[in-house]
PDB file of N, CA and C in Angstrom:
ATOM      1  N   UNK F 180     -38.682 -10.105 -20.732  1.00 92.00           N
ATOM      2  CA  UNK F 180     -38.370  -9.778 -22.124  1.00 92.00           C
ATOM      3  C   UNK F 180     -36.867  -9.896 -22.366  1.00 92.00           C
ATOM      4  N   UNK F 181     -36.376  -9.473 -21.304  1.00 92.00           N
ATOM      5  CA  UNK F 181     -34.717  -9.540 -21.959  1.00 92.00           C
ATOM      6  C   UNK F 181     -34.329 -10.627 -21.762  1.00 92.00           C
ATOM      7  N   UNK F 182     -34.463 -11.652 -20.900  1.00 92.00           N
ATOM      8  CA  UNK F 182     -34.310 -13.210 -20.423  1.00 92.00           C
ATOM      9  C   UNK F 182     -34.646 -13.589 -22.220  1.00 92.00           C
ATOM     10  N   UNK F 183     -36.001 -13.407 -22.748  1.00 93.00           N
ATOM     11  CA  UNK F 183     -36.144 -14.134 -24.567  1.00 93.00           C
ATOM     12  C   UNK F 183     -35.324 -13.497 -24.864  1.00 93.00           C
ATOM     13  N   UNK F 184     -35.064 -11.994 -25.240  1.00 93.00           N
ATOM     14  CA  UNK F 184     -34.062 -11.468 -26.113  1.00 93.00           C
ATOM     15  C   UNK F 184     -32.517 -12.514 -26.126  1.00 93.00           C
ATOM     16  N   UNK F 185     -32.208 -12.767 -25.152  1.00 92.00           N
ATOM     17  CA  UNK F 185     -31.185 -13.876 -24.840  1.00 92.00           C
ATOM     18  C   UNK F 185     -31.209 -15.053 -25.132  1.00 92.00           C
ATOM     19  N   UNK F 186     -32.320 -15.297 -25.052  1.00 92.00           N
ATOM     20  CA  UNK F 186     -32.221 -16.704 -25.049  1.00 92.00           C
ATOM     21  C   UNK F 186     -32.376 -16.954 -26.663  1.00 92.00           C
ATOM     22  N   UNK F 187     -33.281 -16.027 -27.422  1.00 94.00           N
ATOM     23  CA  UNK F 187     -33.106 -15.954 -29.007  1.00 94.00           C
ATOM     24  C   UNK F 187     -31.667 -15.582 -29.541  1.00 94.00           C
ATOM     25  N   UNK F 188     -30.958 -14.749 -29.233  1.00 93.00           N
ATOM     26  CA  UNK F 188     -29.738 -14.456 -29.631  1.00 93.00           C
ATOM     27  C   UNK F 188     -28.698 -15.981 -29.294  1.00 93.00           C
ATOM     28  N   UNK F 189     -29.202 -16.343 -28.116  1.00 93.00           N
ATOM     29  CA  UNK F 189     -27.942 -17.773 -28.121  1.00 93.00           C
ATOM     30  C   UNK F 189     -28.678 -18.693 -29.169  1.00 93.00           C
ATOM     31  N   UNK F 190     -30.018 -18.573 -29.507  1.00 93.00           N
ATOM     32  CA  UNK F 190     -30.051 -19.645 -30.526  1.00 93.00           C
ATOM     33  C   UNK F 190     -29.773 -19.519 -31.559  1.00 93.00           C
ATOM     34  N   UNK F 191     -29.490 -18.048 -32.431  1.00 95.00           N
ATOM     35  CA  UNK F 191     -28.932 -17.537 -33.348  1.00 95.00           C
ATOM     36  C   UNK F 191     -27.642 -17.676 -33.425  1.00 95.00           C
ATOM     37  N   UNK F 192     -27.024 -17.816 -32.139  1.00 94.00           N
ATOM     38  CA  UNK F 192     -25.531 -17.866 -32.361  1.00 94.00           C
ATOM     39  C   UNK F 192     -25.400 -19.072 -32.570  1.00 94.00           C
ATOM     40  N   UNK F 193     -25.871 -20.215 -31.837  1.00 94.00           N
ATOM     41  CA  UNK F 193     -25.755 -21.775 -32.572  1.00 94.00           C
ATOM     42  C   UNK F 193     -26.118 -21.891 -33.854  1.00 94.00           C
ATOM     43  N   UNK F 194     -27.173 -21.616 -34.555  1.00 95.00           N
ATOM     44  CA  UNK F 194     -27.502 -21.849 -35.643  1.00 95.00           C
ATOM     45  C   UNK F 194     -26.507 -21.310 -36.490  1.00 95.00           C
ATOM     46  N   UNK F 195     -25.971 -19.925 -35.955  1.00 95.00           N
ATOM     47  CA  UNK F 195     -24.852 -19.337 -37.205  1.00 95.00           C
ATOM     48  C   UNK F 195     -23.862 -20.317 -37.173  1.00 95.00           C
ATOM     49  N   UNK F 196     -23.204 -20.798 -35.905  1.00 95.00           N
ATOM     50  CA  UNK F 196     -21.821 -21.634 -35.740  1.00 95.00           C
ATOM     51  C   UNK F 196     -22.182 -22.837 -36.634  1.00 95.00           C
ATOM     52  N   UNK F 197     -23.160 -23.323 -36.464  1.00 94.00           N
ATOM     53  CA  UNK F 197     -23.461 -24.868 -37.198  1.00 94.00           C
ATOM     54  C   UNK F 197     -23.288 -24.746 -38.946  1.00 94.00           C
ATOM     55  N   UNK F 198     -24.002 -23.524 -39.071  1.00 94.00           N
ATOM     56  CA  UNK F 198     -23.939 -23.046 -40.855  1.00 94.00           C
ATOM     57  C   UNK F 198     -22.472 -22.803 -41.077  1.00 94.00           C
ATOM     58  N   UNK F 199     -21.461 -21.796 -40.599  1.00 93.00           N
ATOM     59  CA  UNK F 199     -20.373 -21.556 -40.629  1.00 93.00           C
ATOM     60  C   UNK F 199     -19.512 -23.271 -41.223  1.00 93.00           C
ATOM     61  N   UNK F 200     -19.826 -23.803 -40.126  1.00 91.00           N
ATOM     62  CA  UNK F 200     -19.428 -25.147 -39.980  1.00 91.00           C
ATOM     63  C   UNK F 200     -19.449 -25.662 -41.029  1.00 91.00           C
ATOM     64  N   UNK F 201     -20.934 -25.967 -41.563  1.00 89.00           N
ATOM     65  CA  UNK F 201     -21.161 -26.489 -42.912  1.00 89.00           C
ATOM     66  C   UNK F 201     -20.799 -26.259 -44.026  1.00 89.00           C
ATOM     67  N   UNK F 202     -20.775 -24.800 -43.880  1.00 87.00           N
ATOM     68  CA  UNK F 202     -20.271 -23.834 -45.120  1.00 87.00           C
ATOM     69  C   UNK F 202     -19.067 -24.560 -45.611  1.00 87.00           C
ATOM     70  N   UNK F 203     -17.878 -24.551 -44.118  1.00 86.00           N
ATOM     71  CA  UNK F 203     -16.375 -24.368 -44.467  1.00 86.00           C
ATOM     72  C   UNK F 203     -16.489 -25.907 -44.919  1.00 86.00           C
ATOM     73  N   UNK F 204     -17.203 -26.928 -44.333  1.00 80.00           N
ATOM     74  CA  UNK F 204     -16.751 -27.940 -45.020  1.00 80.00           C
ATOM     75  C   UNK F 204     -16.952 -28.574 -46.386  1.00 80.00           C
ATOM     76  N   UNK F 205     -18.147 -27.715 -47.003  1.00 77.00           N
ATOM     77  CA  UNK F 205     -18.451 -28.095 -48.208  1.00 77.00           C
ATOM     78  C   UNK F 205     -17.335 -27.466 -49.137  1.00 77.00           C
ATOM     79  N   UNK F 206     -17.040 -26.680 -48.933  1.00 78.00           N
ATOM     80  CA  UNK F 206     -15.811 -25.679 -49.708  1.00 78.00           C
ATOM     81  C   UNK F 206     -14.557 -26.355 -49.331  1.00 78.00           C
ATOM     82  N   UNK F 207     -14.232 -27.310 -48.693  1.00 74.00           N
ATOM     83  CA  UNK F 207     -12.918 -27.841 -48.632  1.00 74.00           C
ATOM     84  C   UNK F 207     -13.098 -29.275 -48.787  1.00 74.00           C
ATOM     85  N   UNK F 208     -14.205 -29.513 -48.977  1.00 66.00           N
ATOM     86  CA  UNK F 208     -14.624 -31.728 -49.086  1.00 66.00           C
ATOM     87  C   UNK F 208     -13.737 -31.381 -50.860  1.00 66.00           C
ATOM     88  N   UNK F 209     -13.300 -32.604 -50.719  1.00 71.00           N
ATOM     89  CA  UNK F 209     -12.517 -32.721 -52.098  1.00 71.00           C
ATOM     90  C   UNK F 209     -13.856 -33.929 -52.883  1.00 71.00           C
ATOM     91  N   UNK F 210     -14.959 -33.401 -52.595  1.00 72.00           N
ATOM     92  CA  UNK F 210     -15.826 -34.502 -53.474  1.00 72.00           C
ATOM     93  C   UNK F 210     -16.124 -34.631 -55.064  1.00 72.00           C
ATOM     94  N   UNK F 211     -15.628 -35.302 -55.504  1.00 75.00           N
ATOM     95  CA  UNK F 211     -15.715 -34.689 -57.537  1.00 75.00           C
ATOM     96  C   UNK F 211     -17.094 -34.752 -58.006  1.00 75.00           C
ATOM     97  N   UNK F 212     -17.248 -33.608 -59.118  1.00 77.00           N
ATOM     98  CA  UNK F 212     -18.492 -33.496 -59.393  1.00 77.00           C
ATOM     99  C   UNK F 212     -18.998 -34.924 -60.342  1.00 77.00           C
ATOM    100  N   UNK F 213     -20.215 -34.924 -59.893  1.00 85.00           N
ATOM    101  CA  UNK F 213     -20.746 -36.563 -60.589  1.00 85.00           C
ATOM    102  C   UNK F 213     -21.380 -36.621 -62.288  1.00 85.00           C
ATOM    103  N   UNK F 214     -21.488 -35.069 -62.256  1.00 89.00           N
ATOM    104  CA  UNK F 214     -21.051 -34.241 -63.969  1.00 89.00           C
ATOM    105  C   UNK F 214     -19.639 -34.866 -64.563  1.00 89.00           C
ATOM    106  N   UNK F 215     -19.040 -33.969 -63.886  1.00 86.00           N
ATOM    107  CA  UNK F 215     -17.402 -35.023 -64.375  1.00 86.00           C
ATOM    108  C   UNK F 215     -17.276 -36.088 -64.310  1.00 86.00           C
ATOM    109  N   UNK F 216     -17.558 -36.937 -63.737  1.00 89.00           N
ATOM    110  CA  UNK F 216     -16.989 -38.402 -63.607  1.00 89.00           C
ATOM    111  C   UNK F 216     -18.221 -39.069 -64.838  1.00 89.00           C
ATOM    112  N   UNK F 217     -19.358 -38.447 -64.967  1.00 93.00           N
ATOM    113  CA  UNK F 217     -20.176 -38.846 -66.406  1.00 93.00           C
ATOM    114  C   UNK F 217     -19.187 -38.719 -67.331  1.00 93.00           C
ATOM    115  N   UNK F 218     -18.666 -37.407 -67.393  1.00 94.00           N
ATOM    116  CA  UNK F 218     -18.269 -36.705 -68.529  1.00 94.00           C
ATOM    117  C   UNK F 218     -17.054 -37.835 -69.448  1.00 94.00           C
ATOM    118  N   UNK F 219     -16.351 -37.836 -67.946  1.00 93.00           N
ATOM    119  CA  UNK F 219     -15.023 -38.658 -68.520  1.00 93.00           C
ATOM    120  C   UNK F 219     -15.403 -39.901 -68.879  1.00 93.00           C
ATOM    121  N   UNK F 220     -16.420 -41.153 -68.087  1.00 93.00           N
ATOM    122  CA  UNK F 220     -16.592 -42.556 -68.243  1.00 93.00           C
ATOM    123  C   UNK F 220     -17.265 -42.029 -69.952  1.00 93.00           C
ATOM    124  N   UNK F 221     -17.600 -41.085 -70.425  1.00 94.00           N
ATOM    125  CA  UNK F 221     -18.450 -41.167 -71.612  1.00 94.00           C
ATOM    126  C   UNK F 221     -17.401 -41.436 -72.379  1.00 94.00           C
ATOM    127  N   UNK F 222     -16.497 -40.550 -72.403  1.00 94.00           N
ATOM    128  CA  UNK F 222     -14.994 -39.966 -73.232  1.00 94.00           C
ATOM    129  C   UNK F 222     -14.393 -41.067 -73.186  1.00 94.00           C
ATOM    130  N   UNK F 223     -13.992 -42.131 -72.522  1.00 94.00           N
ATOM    131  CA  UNK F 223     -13.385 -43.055 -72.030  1.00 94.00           C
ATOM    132  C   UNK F 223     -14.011 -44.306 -73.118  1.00 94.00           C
ATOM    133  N   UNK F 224     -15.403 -44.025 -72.913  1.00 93.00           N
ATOM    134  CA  UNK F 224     -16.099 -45.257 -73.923  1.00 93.00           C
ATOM    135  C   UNK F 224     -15.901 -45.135 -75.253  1.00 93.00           C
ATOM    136  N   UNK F 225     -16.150 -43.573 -75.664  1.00 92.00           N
ATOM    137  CA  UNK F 225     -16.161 -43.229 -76.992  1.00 92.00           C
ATOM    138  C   UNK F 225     -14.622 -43.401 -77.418  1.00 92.00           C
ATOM    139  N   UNK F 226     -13.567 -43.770 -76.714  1.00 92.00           N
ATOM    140  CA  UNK F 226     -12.127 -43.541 -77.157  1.00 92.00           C
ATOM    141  C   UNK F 226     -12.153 -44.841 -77.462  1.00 92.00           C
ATOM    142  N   UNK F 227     -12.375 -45.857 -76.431  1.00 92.00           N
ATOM    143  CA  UNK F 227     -12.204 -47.546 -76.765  1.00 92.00           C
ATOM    144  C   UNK F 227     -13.244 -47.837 -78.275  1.00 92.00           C
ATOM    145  N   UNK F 228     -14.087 -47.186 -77.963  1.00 91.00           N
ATOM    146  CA  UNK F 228     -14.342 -47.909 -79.330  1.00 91.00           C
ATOM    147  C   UNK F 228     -14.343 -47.408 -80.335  1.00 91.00           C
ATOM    148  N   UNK F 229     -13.165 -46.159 -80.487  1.00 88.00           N
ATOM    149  CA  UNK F 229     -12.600 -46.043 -81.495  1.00 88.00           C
ATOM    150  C   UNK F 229     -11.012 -46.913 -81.871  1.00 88.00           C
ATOM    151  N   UNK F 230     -10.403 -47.441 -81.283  1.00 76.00           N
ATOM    152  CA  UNK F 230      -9.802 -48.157 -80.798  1.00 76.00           C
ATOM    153  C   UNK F 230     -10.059 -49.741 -81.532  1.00 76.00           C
ATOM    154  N   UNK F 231      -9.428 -50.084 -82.552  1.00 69.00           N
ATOM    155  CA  UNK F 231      -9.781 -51.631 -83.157  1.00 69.00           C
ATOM    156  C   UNK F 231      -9.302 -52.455 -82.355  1.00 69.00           C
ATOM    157  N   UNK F 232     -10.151 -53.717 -82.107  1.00 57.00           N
ATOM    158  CA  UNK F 232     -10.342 -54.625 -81.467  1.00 57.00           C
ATOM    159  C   UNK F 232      -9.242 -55.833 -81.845  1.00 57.00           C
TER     160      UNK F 232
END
């Protein structure tokens, strides 16, 4: 029993390290939201063609 108790706790501790991991990198990826980049190409269109040709 205590040999599983161990051997479950080290797999808990990997699984936490891997999430940790993931966590920190999603919170620091500089990836722009694909909301925004709609937002602006819209703004961008609607400006040119206000804009005479």
């Amino acid at each position: 029993l205590g040999h599983q108790v161990q051997h479950a706790s080290a797999g808990i501790y990997d699984l936490r390290a891997r999430t940790d991991l993931e966590i920190e990198a999603r919170s620091t990826s500089a990836v722009p939201d694909p909301l925004d980049e709609i937002d602006h190409l819209y703004r961008r269109t609607m400006e040119q063609r206000k804009e005479p040709s």
